[in-house]
């Protein structure tokens, strides 16, 4: 027991220090997740060896992964799946799956590496939506057109591989697999229908649960935890991956409370991001054999490149062909595609399963997990860069400078001003929406009145800048993203 406590103490020390280090890094371009993975690699069995991945730590690791996928499933709005963008996301993921199968099956490189199996195909089609959500929140992308597109395409990048794992990696025959999945679906439907019916009828039990949700009984939190562990246990009994049960629990929870519950969300995020999820990422990093990865650099690089080609390119093409519903600039489409190529949790799950059944070597699994860990750092970084330069319109700026090289300083300054104005408008819009929701709830207090005054000042400043650009603020409430300064 002493060694278990020592390992857990070190893991939690890493979890406590990571956000501080991330905050101190200039530009904050390294997500906390990357620091957790790096620390796990350095301190784990293949590094300094101070973290021992024993049975107790493994159990917490499984619970951490379960909470990560619970929160990922909870983020999914069922209406989004049935909507236009959800359907396009499903079609895009299907194309991604087909491309991955063709590449892994017929490209000689993967055959020589001995990873031309279904597990590699699935690993190349994933999006780590659960990992991305805190990153999107940190970078204020949640609720923006870019954030909505990432969630729409990333939803199927998470859900699709989970279903594929259950169907394609099963050791049962086809009809047995369908029978087991059907039974699991029936249990999930039952778990969703009973609370929903109690909610609609106002049953006394439901009233009791809601009235005691924020007392020492913590009824809703306990029921949510029970639902999670119950479905994960059912998955284990049915010999399905725990990821499926955890994701289903989150999806059911969103179905039961479609408008969400701030109180419950704060508690789930507190338990998840405050304790269990950092354990999962540190242990995932500890599973990376640095020597094995260093011995196969070609596989590491090739896998990351294939992820970009197989996952990012179809998403970009889909966004480009669907401009009517997704009027994003080319740079923003690249941003969405890069974020959707972030992959790790599914890679950890699918490679672990493949190693367990003997279809993949542990050294190969370490390399693929390392590649997934790199994407958690690399893809959001590249996406952030494209997002930052998108509104500057660098291609247009280069053309203008080529036409009039002597005015290069003025051209650069003007394009930077356009980006700054758009950024202020986005922030202003979010602040106005927040104030509007507060007004509807309980009116403005002193602090919110000062925020309202700040918003009004920002509006006046934007109106002034619009006039300087020769635009009428009464007619131009939103500066178009493809706006170009008029030439004198």
Short mmCIF file of C-alpha atoms in Angstrom, two decimals, residues 10-11 14 18 32-53 278-294 300 344 348 365-374:
data_model
loop_
_atom_site.label_atom_id
_atom_site.label_comp_id
_atom_site.label_asym_id
_atom_site.label_seq_id
_atom_site.Cartn_x
_atom_site.Cartn_y
_atom_site.Cartn_z
CA UNK A 10 3.82 12.00 -7.16
CA UNK A 11 1.04 11.92 -9.77
CA UNK A 14 2.49 16.70 -11.10
CA UNK A 18 1.18 21.52 -14.31
CA UNK A 32 -1.60 21.28 -19.37
CA UNK A 33 -2.30 17.87 -20.91
CA UNK A 34 1.06 17.91 -22.67
CA UNK A 35 2.87 18.64 -19.40
CA UNK A 36 1.05 15.77 -17.68
CA UNK A 37 2.01 13.37 -20.48
CA UNK A 38 5.64 14.54 -20.49
CA UNK A 39 5.90 14.21 -16.70
CA UNK A 40 4.41 10.71 -16.83
CA UNK A 41 6.96 9.69 -19.47
CA UNK A 42 9.87 11.13 -17.47
CA UNK A 43 8.80 9.70 -14.10
CA UNK A 44 7.24 6.41 -15.22
CA UNK A 45 8.70 2.89 -15.50
CA UNK A 46 10.59 3.75 -18.72
CA UNK A 47 12.01 6.96 -17.21
CA UNK A 48 13.15 7.59 -13.66
CA UNK A 49 10.87 4.85 -12.36
CA UNK A 50 9.47 6.81 -9.40
CA UNK A 51 5.88 6.20 -10.55
CA UNK A 52 4.85 2.56 -10.37
CA UNK A 53 1.77 1.67 -12.38
CA UNK A 278 -4.83 14.06 -14.61
CA UNK A 279 -4.12 10.53 -13.32
CA UNK A 280 -5.17 9.14 -16.72
CA UNK A 281 -2.87 11.47 -18.65
CA UNK A 282 0.13 10.93 -16.37
CA UNK A 283 -0.30 7.14 -16.54
CA UNK A 284 -0.74 7.37 -20.33
CA UNK A 285 2.59 9.18 -20.49
CA UNK A 286 4.14 6.55 -18.21
CA UNK A 287 3.14 3.87 -20.74
CA UNK A 288 5.40 5.43 -23.39
CA UNK A 289 8.68 3.58 -23.81
CA UNK A 290 11.03 6.37 -24.88
CA UNK A 291 13.71 3.96 -26.09
CA UNK A 292 11.20 2.07 -28.23
CA UNK A 293 9.94 5.34 -29.71
CA UNK A 294 13.49 6.56 -30.36
CA UNK A 300 6.40 8.12 -35.30
CA UNK A 344 -4.78 10.45 -27.88
CA UNK A 348 -4.45 4.63 -25.88
CA UNK A 365 1.82 0.68 -29.20
CA UNK A 366 4.23 2.98 -27.32
CA UNK A 367 5.18 4.68 -30.58
CA UNK A 368 1.56 5.25 -31.62
CA UNK A 369 0.66 6.58 -28.16
CA UNK A 370 3.68 8.91 -28.35
CA UNK A 371 2.46 10.13 -31.74
CA UNK A 372 -0.97 10.77 -30.23
CA UNK A 373 0.64 12.66 -27.35
CA UNK A 374 2.57 14.83 -29.81
#
